[in-house]
mmCIF file of C-alpha atoms in Angstrom:
data_model
loop_
_atom_site.group_PDB
_atom_site.id
_atom_site.type_symbol
_atom_site.label_atom_id
_atom_site.label_comp_id
_atom_site.label_asym_id
_atom_site.label_seq_id
_atom_site.Cartn_x
_atom_site.Cartn_y
_atom_site.Cartn_z
ATOM 1 C CA UNK K 1 -9.964 30.282 -12.256
ATOM 2 C CA UNK K 2 -11.138 28.809 -8.954
ATOM 3 C CA UNK K 3 -11.547 32.287 -7.500
ATOM 4 C CA UNK K 4 -13.635 33.339 -10.522
ATOM 5 C CA UNK K 5 -15.853 30.267 -10.159
ATOM 6 C CA UNK K 6 -16.308 30.972 -6.463
ATOM 7 C CA UNK K 7 -17.309 34.590 -7.145
ATOM 8 C CA UNK K 8 -19.773 33.482 -9.832
ATOM 9 C CA UNK K 9 -21.218 30.891 -7.462
ATOM 10 C CA UNK K 10 -21.623 33.475 -4.689
ATOM 11 C CA UNK K 11 -23.303 35.897 -7.087
ATOM 12 C CA UNK K 12 -25.721 33.181 -8.225
ATOM 13 C CA UNK K 13 -26.528 32.316 -4.626
ATOM 14 C CA UNK K 14 -27.159 35.991 -3.913
ATOM 15 C CA UNK K 15 -29.419 36.400 -6.931
ATOM 16 C CA UNK K 16 -31.319 33.210 -6.159
ATOM 17 C CA UNK K 17 -31.973 34.372 -2.611
ATOM 18 C CA UNK K 18 -33.198 37.773 -3.818
ATOM 19 C CA UNK K 19 -35.484 36.076 -6.303
ATOM 20 C CA UNK K 20 -36.898 33.777 -3.655
ATOM 21 C CA UNK K 21 -37.451 36.773 -1.396
ATOM 22 C CA UNK K 22 -39.312 38.494 -4.230
ATOM 23 C CA UNK K 23 -41.663 35.550 -4.576
ATOM 24 C CA UNK K 24 -42.344 35.602 -0.826
ATOM 25 C CA UNK K 25 -43.001 39.347 -1.060
ATOM 26 C CA UNK K 26 -45.506 38.769 -3.862
ATOM 27 C CA UNK K 27 -47.325 36.241 -1.683
ATOM 28 C CA UNK K 28 -47.326 38.646 1.304
ATOM 29 C CA UNK K 29 -48.766 41.477 -0.806
ATOM 30 C CA UNK K 30 -51.463 39.216 -2.252
ATOM 31 C CA UNK K 31 -52.344 37.940 1.225
ATOM 32 C CA UNK K 32 -52.631 41.520 2.525
ATOM 33 C CA UNK K 33 -55.111 42.378 -0.212
ATOM 34 C CA UNK K 34 -57.139 39.245 0.484
ATOM 35 C CA UNK K 35 -57.231 39.846 4.246
ATOM 36 C CA UNK K 36 -58.014 43.567 3.900
ATOM 37 C CA UNK K 37 -61.026 42.740 1.739
ATOM 38 C CA UNK K 38 -62.289 39.807 3.801
ATOM 39 C CA UNK K 39 -64.271 39.637 7.064
ATOM 40 C CA UNK K 40 -60.871 39.879 8.783
ATOM 41 C CA UNK K 41 -60.301 43.341 7.297
ATOM 42 C CA UNK K 42 -61.427 45.292 10.364
ATOM 43 C CA UNK K 43 -59.190 43.220 12.651
ATOM 44 C CA UNK K 44 -56.280 43.663 10.219
ATOM 45 C CA UNK K 45 -56.477 47.468 10.236
ATOM 46 C CA UNK K 46 -57.136 47.609 14.000
ATOM 47 C CA UNK K 47 -54.064 45.480 14.717
ATOM 48 C CA UNK K 48 -51.849 47.801 12.670
ATOM 49 C CA UNK K 49 -53.035 50.812 14.679
ATOM 50 C CA UNK K 50 -52.736 49.093 18.068
ATOM 51 C CA UNK K 51 -49.957 50.433 20.289
ATOM 52 C CA UNK K 52 -47.036 48.425 21.635
ATOM 53 C CA UNK K 53 -45.290 50.741 24.047
ATOM 54 C CA UNK K 54 -44.563 54.190 22.569
ATOM 55 C CA UNK K 55 -45.333 53.271 18.944
ATOM 56 C CA UNK K 56 -48.139 51.601 17.019
ATOM 57 C CA UNK K 57 -47.569 48.246 15.326
ATOM 58 C CA UNK K 58 -47.479 50.064 11.990
ATOM 59 C CA UNK K 59 -44.802 52.453 13.254
ATOM 60 C CA UNK K 60 -42.693 49.638 14.700
ATOM 61 C CA UNK K 61 -42.754 48.009 11.271
ATOM 62 C CA UNK K 62 -42.180 51.152 9.186
ATOM 63 C CA UNK K 63 -39.694 52.870 11.513
ATOM 64 C CA UNK K 64 -38.133 49.891 13.267
ATOM 65 C CA UNK K 65 -38.058 46.829 11.034
ATOM 66 C CA UNK K 66 -37.454 48.964 7.963
ATOM 67 C CA UNK K 67 -34.338 50.408 9.610
ATOM 68 C CA UNK K 68 -32.927 46.877 9.308
ATOM 69 C CA UNK K 69 -33.855 46.901 5.601
ATOM 70 C CA UNK K 70 -32.090 50.249 5.153
ATOM 71 C CA UNK K 71 -29.076 48.893 7.041
ATOM 72 C CA UNK K 72 -28.841 46.103 4.464
ATOM 73 C CA UNK K 73 -29.330 48.606 1.621
ATOM 74 C CA UNK K 74 -26.503 50.723 3.011
ATOM 75 C CA UNK K 75 -24.210 47.699 3.348
ATOM 76 C CA UNK K 76 -24.926 46.677 -0.259
ATOM 77 C CA UNK K 77 -24.284 50.200 -1.550
ATOM 78 C CA UNK K 78 -20.968 50.435 0.310
ATOM 79 C CA UNK K 79 -19.819 46.959 -0.753
ATOM 80 C CA UNK K 80 -20.754 47.438 -4.394
ATOM 81 C CA UNK K 81 -19.045 50.846 -4.511
ATOM 82 C CA UNK K 82 -15.815 49.628 -2.903
ATOM 83 C CA UNK K 83 -15.546 45.971 -3.868
ATOM 84 C CA UNK K 84 -18.287 45.007 -6.307
ATOM 85 C CA UNK K 85 -20.151 45.709 -9.533
ATOM 86 C CA UNK K 86 -19.902 49.480 -8.979
ATOM 87 C CA UNK K 87 -16.258 49.587 -7.870
ATOM 88 C CA UNK K 88 -14.958 51.165 -11.106
ATOM 89 C CA UNK K 89 -16.296 53.984 -13.287
ATOM 90 C CA UNK K 90 -16.752 51.800 -16.400
ATOM 91 C CA UNK K 91 -18.990 49.476 -14.363
ATOM 92 C CA UNK K 92 -20.990 52.388 -12.974
ATOM 93 C CA UNK K 93 -21.657 54.173 -16.272
ATOM 94 C CA UNK K 94 -24.594 52.231 -17.753
ATOM 95 C CA UNK K 95 -26.497 51.375 -14.533
ATOM 96 C CA UNK K 96 -25.766 54.888 -13.214
ATOM 97 C CA UNK K 97 -27.142 56.623 -16.306
ATOM 98 C CA UNK K 98 -30.098 54.205 -16.438
ATOM 99 C CA UNK K 99 -30.891 54.798 -12.762
ATOM 100 C CA UNK K 100 -30.743 58.582 -13.194
ATOM 101 C CA UNK K 101 -33.077 58.469 -16.180
ATOM 102 C CA UNK K 102 -35.271 55.958 -14.378
ATOM 103 C CA UNK K 103 -35.761 58.363 -11.489
ATOM 104 C CA UNK K 104 -36.164 61.600 -13.450
ATOM 105 C CA UNK K 105 -38.709 60.461 -16.063
ATOM 106 C CA UNK K 106 -41.240 58.878 -13.624
ATOM 107 C CA UNK K 107 -41.122 61.996 -11.449
ATOM 108 C CA UNK K 108 -41.805 64.182 -14.501
ATOM 109 C CA UNK K 109 -44.710 61.943 -15.592
ATOM 110 C CA UNK K 110 -46.213 62.133 -12.096
ATOM 111 C CA UNK K 111 -45.840 65.926 -11.895
ATOM 112 C CA UNK K 112 -47.265 66.377 -15.402
ATOM 113 C CA UNK K 113 -50.409 64.455 -14.442
ATOM 114 C CA UNK K 114 -50.766 66.136 -11.029
ATOM 115 C CA UNK K 115 -49.652 69.685 -11.859
ATOM 116 C CA UNK K 116 -53.142 71.029 -11.084
ATOM 117 C CA UNK K 117 -53.335 69.140 -7.781
ATOM 118 C CA UNK K 118 -51.030 70.876 -5.229
ATOM 119 C CA UNK K 119 -51.979 68.431 -2.463
ATOM 120 C CA UNK K 120 -50.605 65.531 -4.509
ATOM 121 C CA UNK K 121 -47.337 67.099 -5.666
ATOM 122 C CA UNK K 122 -45.460 66.034 -2.534
ATOM 123 C CA UNK K 123 -45.727 62.470 -3.824
ATOM 124 C CA UNK K 124 -43.540 63.160 -6.892
ATOM 125 C CA UNK K 125 -40.863 60.702 -5.718
ATOM 126 C CA UNK K 126 -43.207 57.719 -5.287
ATOM 127 C CA UNK K 127 -42.764 56.234 -8.810
ATOM 128 C CA UNK K 128 -38.995 56.828 -8.891
ATOM 129 C CA UNK K 129 -38.099 53.657 -6.961
ATOM 130 C CA UNK K 130 -37.443 50.115 -8.219
ATOM 131 C CA UNK K 131 -38.091 47.065 -6.038
ATOM 132 C CA UNK K 132 -35.123 44.748 -6.614
ATOM 133 C CA UNK K 133 -36.645 41.778 -4.762
ATOM 134 C CA UNK K 134 -39.864 41.878 -6.804
ATOM 135 C CA UNK K 135 -38.041 42.469 -10.098
ATOM 136 C CA UNK K 136 -35.588 39.613 -9.548
ATOM 137 C CA UNK K 137 -38.497 37.432 -8.443
ATOM 138 C CA UNK K 138 -40.107 37.960 -11.854
ATOM 139 C CA UNK K 139 -36.778 37.311 -13.600
ATOM 140 C CA UNK K 140 -36.412 34.037 -11.712
ATOM 141 C CA UNK K 141 -39.688 32.814 -13.200
ATOM 142 C CA UNK K 142 -38.228 33.267 -16.691
ATOM 143 C CA UNK K 143 -35.240 31.029 -15.963
ATOM 144 C CA UNK K 144 -32.404 30.855 -18.494
ATOM 145 C CA UNK K 145 -34.217 32.954 -21.065
ATOM 146 C CA UNK K 146 -32.709 36.019 -19.382
ATOM 147 C CA UNK K 147 -28.921 36.532 -19.776
ATOM 148 C CA UNK K 148 -27.080 36.614 -16.446
ATOM 149 C CA UNK K 149 -25.589 39.991 -17.371
ATOM 150 C CA UNK K 150 -29.072 41.529 -17.243
ATOM 151 C CA UNK K 151 -29.543 40.352 -13.663
ATOM 152 C CA UNK K 152 -26.244 41.990 -12.731
ATOM 153 C CA UNK K 153 -27.263 45.169 -14.595
ATOM 154 C CA UNK K 154 -30.649 45.243 -12.851
ATOM 155 C CA UNK K 155 -29.053 44.651 -9.438
ATOM 156 C CA UNK K 156 -26.506 47.460 -9.956
ATOM 157 C CA UNK K 157 -29.209 49.818 -11.264
ATOM 158 C CA UNK K 158 -31.464 49.068 -8.281
ATOM 159 C CA UNK K 159 -28.631 49.680 -5.798
ATOM 160 C CA UNK K 160 -27.945 53.114 -7.323
ATOM 161 C CA UNK K 161 -31.719 53.667 -7.362
ATOM 162 C CA UNK K 162 -31.828 52.841 -3.626
ATOM 163 C CA UNK K 163 -29.049 55.367 -2.997
ATOM 164 C CA UNK K 164 -31.124 57.984 -4.819
ATOM 165 C CA UNK K 165 -34.188 57.074 -2.756
ATOM 166 C CA UNK K 166 -32.215 57.401 0.484
ATOM 167 C CA UNK K 167 -31.042 60.880 -0.550
ATOM 168 C CA UNK K 168 -34.581 61.888 -1.545
ATOM 169 C CA UNK K 169 -35.958 60.773 1.830
ATOM 170 C CA UNK K 170 -33.202 62.601 3.692
ATOM 171 C CA UNK K 171 -33.596 65.858 1.754
ATOM 172 C CA UNK K 172 -37.300 66.082 0.883
ATOM 173 C CA UNK K 173 -39.128 64.095 3.576
ATOM 174 C CA UNK K 174 -37.503 65.454 6.728
ATOM 175 C CA UNK K 175 -39.234 68.117 8.822
ATOM 176 C CA UNK K 176 -39.457 69.493 12.350
ATOM 177 C CA UNK K 177 -35.806 68.887 13.214
ATOM 178 C CA UNK K 178 -34.656 68.738 16.845
ATOM 179 C CA UNK K 179 -31.105 70.104 16.836
ATOM 180 C CA UNK K 180 -30.345 68.552 20.229
ATOM 181 C CA UNK K 181 -31.215 65.002 19.155
ATOM 182 C CA UNK K 182 -29.654 65.554 15.745
ATOM 183 C CA UNK K 183 -26.423 66.722 17.361
ATOM 184 C CA UNK K 184 -26.404 63.669 19.615
ATOM 185 C CA UNK K 185 -26.968 61.450 16.579
ATOM 186 C CA UNK K 186 -23.974 62.998 14.815
ATOM 187 C CA UNK K 187 -21.904 62.407 17.957
ATOM 188 C CA UNK K 188 -22.781 58.708 17.834
ATOM 189 C CA UNK K 189 -21.921 58.580 14.118
ATOM 190 C CA UNK K 190 -18.565 60.210 14.929
ATOM 191 C CA UNK K 191 -17.942 57.533 17.562
ATOM 192 C CA UNK K 192 -18.784 54.838 14.993
ATOM 193 C CA UNK K 193 -16.289 56.389 12.582
ATOM 194 C CA UNK K 194 -13.643 56.351 15.342
ATOM 195 C CA UNK K 195 -14.290 52.630 15.884
ATOM 196 C CA UNK K 196 -13.831 52.110 12.148
ATOM 197 C CA UNK K 197 -10.577 54.104 12.094
ATOM 198 C CA UNK K 198 -9.292 52.160 15.093
ATOM 199 C CA UNK K 199 -9.914 48.979 13.083
ATOM 200 C CA UNK K 200 -12.388 47.577 15.581
ATOM 201 C CA UNK K 201 -13.644 44.545 13.678
ATOM 202 C CA UNK K 202 -16.076 43.130 16.250
ATOM 203 C CA UNK K 203 -19.667 43.817 15.236
ATOM 204 C CA UNK K 204 -21.213 44.084 18.708
ATOM 205 C CA UNK K 205 -20.102 47.680 19.506
ATOM 206 C CA UNK K 206 -21.393 48.857 16.107
ATOM 207 C CA UNK K 207 -24.776 47.180 16.647
ATOM 208 C CA UNK K 208 -25.192 48.569 20.182
ATOM 209 C CA UNK K 209 -24.303 52.094 19.048
ATOM 210 C CA UNK K 210 -26.577 51.595 16.038
ATOM 211 C CA UNK K 211 -29.541 51.001 18.356
ATOM 212 C CA UNK K 212 -28.729 54.215 20.245
ATOM 213 C CA UNK K 213 -28.406 56.012 16.910
ATOM 214 C CA UNK K 214 -31.834 54.740 15.807
ATOM 215 C CA UNK K 215 -33.502 56.142 18.939
ATOM 216 C CA UNK K 216 -31.811 59.527 18.522
ATOM 217 C CA UNK K 217 -32.658 59.772 14.820
ATOM 218 C CA UNK K 218 -36.269 58.753 15.561
ATOM 219 C CA UNK K 219 -36.554 61.686 17.993
ATOM 220 C CA UNK K 220 -34.607 64.130 15.790
ATOM 221 C CA UNK K 221 -37.232 64.534 13.054
ATOM 222 C CA UNK K 222 -35.145 62.725 10.419
ATOM 223 C CA UNK K 223 -36.785 59.461 9.437
ATOM 224 C CA UNK K 224 -35.481 56.728 11.748
ATOM 225 C CA UNK K 225 -34.699 54.308 8.926
ATOM 226 C CA UNK K 226 -31.836 56.545 7.784
ATOM 227 C CA UNK K 227 -30.012 55.504 10.956
ATOM 228 C CA UNK K 228 -29.611 52.119 9.286
ATOM 229 C CA UNK K 229 -27.851 53.683 6.293
ATOM 230 C CA UNK K 230 -25.593 55.806 8.513
ATOM 231 C CA UNK K 231 -24.623 52.735 10.547
ATOM 232 C CA UNK K 232 -23.924 50.710 7.401
ATOM 233 C CA UNK K 233 -21.463 53.274 6.075
ATOM 234 C CA UNK K 234 -19.331 52.938 9.211
ATOM 235 C CA UNK K 235 -19.111 49.118 9.198
ATOM 236 C CA UNK K 236 -15.545 48.179 8.138
ATOM 237 C CA UNK K 237 -14.897 46.489 4.817
ATOM 238 C CA UNK K 238 -11.549 45.385 6.216
ATOM 239 C CA UNK K 239 -9.924 42.352 7.791
ATOM 240 C CA UNK K 240 -7.276 41.983 10.459
ATOM 241 C CA UNK K 241 -3.739 42.451 9.107
ATOM 242 C CA UNK K 242 -2.019 39.095 8.574
ATOM 243 C CA UNK K 243 -5.222 37.143 9.281
ATOM 244 C CA UNK K 244 -4.957 35.306 5.983
ATOM 245 C CA UNK K 245 -8.662 35.848 5.326
ATOM 246 C CA UNK K 246 -10.169 37.516 2.276
ATOM 247 C CA UNK K 247 -12.722 40.349 2.318
ATOM 248 C CA UNK K 248 -15.561 37.834 2.620
ATOM 249 C CA UNK K 249 -14.640 37.648 6.326
ATOM 250 C CA UNK K 250 -14.850 41.406 6.868
ATOM 251 C CA UNK K 251 -17.403 42.774 9.369
ATOM 252 C CA UNK K 252 -19.426 44.271 6.502
ATOM 253 C CA UNK K 253 -19.683 40.991 4.600
ATOM 254 C CA UNK K 254 -20.486 39.032 7.747
ATOM 255 C CA UNK K 255 -23.266 41.432 8.744
ATOM 256 C CA UNK K 256 -24.646 41.597 5.212
ATOM 257 C CA UNK K 257 -24.686 37.814 4.953
ATOM 258 C CA UNK K 258 -26.379 37.528 8.354
ATOM 259 C CA UNK K 259 -29.063 40.078 7.479
ATOM 260 C CA UNK K 260 -29.778 38.972 3.936
ATOM 261 C CA UNK K 261 -32.252 36.190 4.601
ATOM 262 C CA UNK K 262 -33.743 37.974 7.631
ATOM 263 C CA UNK K 263 -34.592 40.966 5.450
ATOM 264 C CA UNK K 264 -35.661 38.948 2.400
ATOM 265 C CA UNK K 265 -37.884 36.468 4.227
ATOM 266 C CA UNK K 266 -38.999 38.361 7.335
ATOM 267 C CA UNK K 267 -38.611 42.158 7.262
ATOM 268 C CA UNK K 268 -39.792 42.897 3.719
ATOM 269 C CA UNK K 269 -42.698 40.401 3.672
ATOM 270 C CA UNK K 270 -43.961 41.839 6.988
ATOM 271 C CA UNK K 271 -43.670 45.370 5.590
ATOM 272 C CA UNK K 272 -45.491 44.256 2.427
ATOM 273 C CA UNK K 273 -48.241 42.547 4.402
ATOM 274 C CA UNK K 274 -48.685 45.582 6.677
ATOM 275 C CA UNK K 275 -48.767 48.163 3.883
ATOM 276 C CA UNK K 276 -50.192 46.506 0.765
ATOM 277 C CA UNK K 277 -53.570 45.961 2.352
ATOM 278 C CA UNK K 278 -56.110 48.395 0.964
ATOM 279 C CA UNK K 279 -59.872 48.005 0.970
ATOM 280 C CA UNK K 280 -61.142 47.751 -2.586
ATOM 281 C CA UNK K 281 -64.786 47.998 -1.577
ATOM 282 C CA UNK K 282 -66.479 50.712 -3.599
ATOM 283 C CA UNK K 283 -63.434 51.125 -5.837
ATOM 284 C CA UNK K 284 -64.623 52.208 -9.276
ATOM 285 C CA UNK K 285 -62.942 52.445 -12.649
ATOM 286 C CA UNK K 286 -63.019 56.219 -12.225
ATOM 287 C CA UNK K 287 -60.850 55.901 -9.106
ATOM 288 C CA UNK K 288 -58.123 54.248 -11.168
ATOM 289 C CA UNK K 289 -57.784 57.327 -13.340
ATOM 290 C CA UNK K 290 -57.753 59.833 -10.501
ATOM 291 C CA UNK K 291 -54.659 62.041 -11.047
ATOM 292 C CA UNK K 292 -52.812 60.741 -7.969
ATOM 293 C CA UNK K 293 -53.393 57.059 -8.731
ATOM 294 C CA UNK K 294 -52.825 57.501 -12.447
ATOM 295 C CA UNK K 295 -49.672 59.560 -11.856
ATOM 296 C CA UNK K 296 -48.133 56.804 -9.744
ATOM 297 C CA UNK K 297 -49.112 53.983 -12.125
ATOM 298 C CA UNK K 298 -48.117 55.852 -15.293
ATOM 299 C CA UNK K 299 -44.868 56.982 -13.679
ATOM 300 C CA UNK K 300 -43.957 53.395 -12.856
ATOM 301 C CA UNK K 301 -44.873 51.925 -16.240
ATOM 302 C CA UNK K 302 -44.327 54.641 -18.862
ATOM 303 C CA UNK K 303 -41.880 56.756 -16.856
ATOM 304 C CA UNK K 304 -39.526 53.892 -16.035
ATOM 305 C CA UNK K 305 -39.654 52.559 -19.604
ATOM 306 C CA UNK K 306 -38.819 55.951 -21.119
ATOM 307 C CA UNK K 307 -36.297 56.861 -18.438
ATOM 308 C CA UNK K 308 -34.342 53.609 -18.149
ATOM 309 C CA UNK K 309 -34.469 52.514 -21.773
ATOM 310 C CA UNK K 310 -34.121 56.004 -23.232
ATOM 311 C CA UNK K 311 -31.113 56.985 -21.133
ATOM 312 C CA UNK K 312 -29.464 53.563 -21.633
ATOM 313 C CA UNK K 313 -29.974 53.665 -25.404
ATOM 314 C CA UNK K 314 -28.567 57.190 -25.586
ATOM 315 C CA UNK K 315 -25.501 56.236 -23.533
ATOM 316 C CA UNK K 316 -24.866 53.140 -25.669
ATOM 317 C CA UNK K 317 -25.390 54.941 -28.990
ATOM 318 C CA UNK K 318 -23.032 57.741 -27.916
ATOM 319 C CA UNK K 319 -20.376 55.191 -27.021
ATOM 320 C CA UNK K 320 -20.357 55.875 -23.281
ATOM 321 C CA UNK K 321 -21.306 52.277 -22.476
ATOM 322 C CA UNK K 322 -21.977 48.882 -24.049
ATOM 323 C CA UNK K 323 -25.010 46.629 -24.019
ATOM 324 C CA UNK K 324 -24.820 43.975 -21.269
ATOM 325 C CA UNK K 325 -23.185 40.767 -22.537
ATOM 326 C CA UNK K 326 -25.499 38.507 -24.606
ATOM 327 C CA UNK K 327 -28.332 41.056 -24.302
ATOM 328 C CA UNK K 328 -30.176 42.808 -27.125
ATOM 329 C CA UNK K 329 -32.395 45.874 -27.328
ATOM 330 C CA UNK K 330 -35.544 43.845 -26.682
ATOM 331 C CA UNK K 331 -33.988 42.601 -23.455
ATOM 332 C CA UNK K 332 -33.324 46.204 -22.459
ATOM 333 C CA UNK K 333 -36.972 47.081 -23.101
ATOM 334 C CA UNK K 334 -38.060 44.180 -20.877
ATOM 335 C CA UNK K 335 -35.677 45.115 -18.070
ATOM 336 C CA UNK K 336 -36.760 48.769 -18.303
ATOM 337 C CA UNK K 337 -40.363 47.691 -17.830
ATOM 338 C CA UNK K 338 -39.454 45.491 -14.845
ATOM 339 C CA UNK K 339 -37.855 48.557 -13.261
ATOM 340 C CA UNK K 340 -41.426 49.836 -12.991
ATOM 341 C CA UNK K 341 -42.040 47.370 -10.171
ATOM 342 C CA UNK K 342 -41.739 49.898 -7.376
ATOM 343 C CA UNK K 343 -43.377 48.128 -4.481
ATOM 344 C CA UNK K 344 -41.327 48.392 -1.253
ATOM 345 C CA UNK K 345 -39.572 51.759 -1.562
ATOM 346 C CA UNK K 346 -42.525 53.340 -3.406
ATOM 347 C CA UNK K 347 -44.911 52.347 -0.623
ATOM 348 C CA UNK K 348 -42.438 53.665 1.920
ATOM 349 C CA UNK K 349 -42.090 57.046 0.194
ATOM 350 C CA UNK K 350 -45.869 57.218 -0.212
ATOM 351 C CA UNK K 351 -46.323 56.794 3.541
ATOM 352 C CA UNK K 352 -43.886 59.667 4.140
ATOM 353 C CA UNK K 353 -45.404 61.933 1.487
ATOM 354 C CA UNK K 354 -48.964 61.598 2.803
ATOM 355 C CA UNK K 355 -48.333 60.660 6.434
ATOM 356 C CA UNK K 356 -51.491 62.368 7.733
ATOM 357 C CA UNK K 357 -53.949 61.461 4.958
ATOM 358 C CA UNK K 358 -55.145 57.840 4.874
ATOM 359 C CA UNK K 359 -57.284 58.430 1.768
ATOM 360 C CA UNK K 360 -54.307 59.646 -0.254
ATOM 361 C CA UNK K 361 -52.231 56.745 1.067
ATOM 362 C CA UNK K 362 -54.858 54.322 -0.233
ATOM 363 C CA UNK K 363 -54.852 56.040 -3.638
ATOM 364 C CA UNK K 364 -51.056 55.704 -3.706
ATOM 365 C CA UNK K 365 -51.264 51.999 -2.829
ATOM 366 C CA UNK K 366 -53.739 51.337 -5.629
ATOM 367 C CA UNK K 367 -51.484 53.171 -8.083
ATOM 368 C CA UNK K 368 -48.397 51.256 -6.927
ATOM 369 C CA UNK K 369 -50.130 47.882 -7.053
ATOM 370 C CA UNK K 370 -51.666 48.555 -10.472
ATOM 371 C CA UNK K 371 -48.498 50.053 -11.952
ATOM 372 C CA UNK K 372 -46.222 47.354 -10.552
ATOM 373 C CA UNK K 373 -48.538 44.573 -11.744
ATOM 374 C CA UNK K 374 -48.742 46.018 -15.280
ATOM 375 C CA UNK K 375 -44.972 46.616 -15.374
ATOM 376 C CA UNK K 376 -44.297 43.031 -14.249
ATOM 377 C CA UNK K 377 -46.664 41.550 -16.850
ATOM 378 C CA UNK K 378 -45.365 43.663 -19.726
ATOM 379 C CA UNK K 379 -41.724 43.178 -18.748
ATOM 380 C CA UNK K 380 -42.108 39.410 -18.478
ATOM 381 C CA UNK K 381 -43.991 39.266 -21.802
ATOM 382 C CA UNK K 382 -41.244 41.204 -23.620
ATOM 383 C CA UNK K 383 -38.486 39.052 -22.132
ATOM 384 C CA UNK K 384 -40.378 35.896 -23.091
ATOM 385 C CA UNK K 385 -40.357 36.875 -26.773
ATOM 386 C CA UNK K 386 -36.770 38.171 -26.687
ATOM 387 C CA UNK K 387 -34.010 35.844 -27.952
ATOM 388 C CA UNK K 388 -32.918 33.476 -25.198
ATOM 389 C CA UNK K 389 -29.429 33.582 -23.700
ATOM 390 C CA UNK K 390 -26.602 33.836 -26.168
ATOM 391 C CA UNK K 391 -29.008 34.112 -29.137
ATOM 392 C CA UNK K 392 -29.343 37.818 -28.348
ATOM 393 C CA UNK K 393 -25.757 38.539 -29.235
ATOM 394 C CA UNK K 394 -26.108 36.749 -32.581
ATOM 395 C CA UNK K 395 -29.327 38.651 -33.278
ATOM 396 C CA UNK K 396 -27.574 41.974 -32.668
ATOM 397 C CA UNK K 397 -24.765 41.024 -35.063
#
């Protein structure tokens, strides 16, 4: 019983920290918009394009700091798959099906709207992502009205969603490969695997090799942030034999715990501040319904709702999975809408899809901001009118 209480307490602490990080991210995004449209706007954009050594400030943030974010994502994926909410097939079924539907439907909505615009089609993956920090931040504002099982469901769904996004980036947004650097990167990964197999449980050698790996991946043509994921998968989820410690003392858990607040309160807010800023001067209502902008916004709102809710409902009705505990169908509609908050990963994919076209990047940002804002408002509104807590279960009966 004590162990169960401790696990519940740790999960609550984790969720609370994510929620707080989401609120900070909201503030960073709002501040970026204010600054970009103020007299400081010119200085803001100039600072992002200023060079510090071999890379611009923007590149250091998007290729460097975000590698730390992807390292944390990789650690969470590995932990959840081996020792968490996704460690067994029954636990993976509903969030896995929901995540798959929640990635396919938004992409189809985007392509349907932009099918006559070849230049925009490379952005098909932009509305497929869910921002867990933002979504949990909105949930935190609703307090106890939302069953705890829905937070767990949303977290598991978002982790699988992140895995899908990582695969999409690796497969569809990689070009101009350097086989020499790529080969060297694989050699470093092999060395990391050897350290894991030799049960080296000190983090320092992994971190030092991870830095070397980042440089090699940066020069290989594969996006540098994927070095973070590769490093994460080699960090041991093990403890020393006979140490008497539980898995919470493993290198993976220690690194994840150390990175969590750094990413939530430093890395992601900086990324949000650097990339959410878009000049709204001269923006007209017509610009909001341009195919690219509309495709992103509609993909996030309508696509996520249809994909997540539709696939979840089908899985539950066919008996493949059950509704989350104490949750009803209205809760599932609300959560499906919140999955349309696609801020961090959507912005990141948008930068990759239209790396050489600032105008298209701005259109993407407007679509992401509009779609995420609408999804957050609608999702919160639905959850506010849904039965609170345990009332949902009684309502279903």
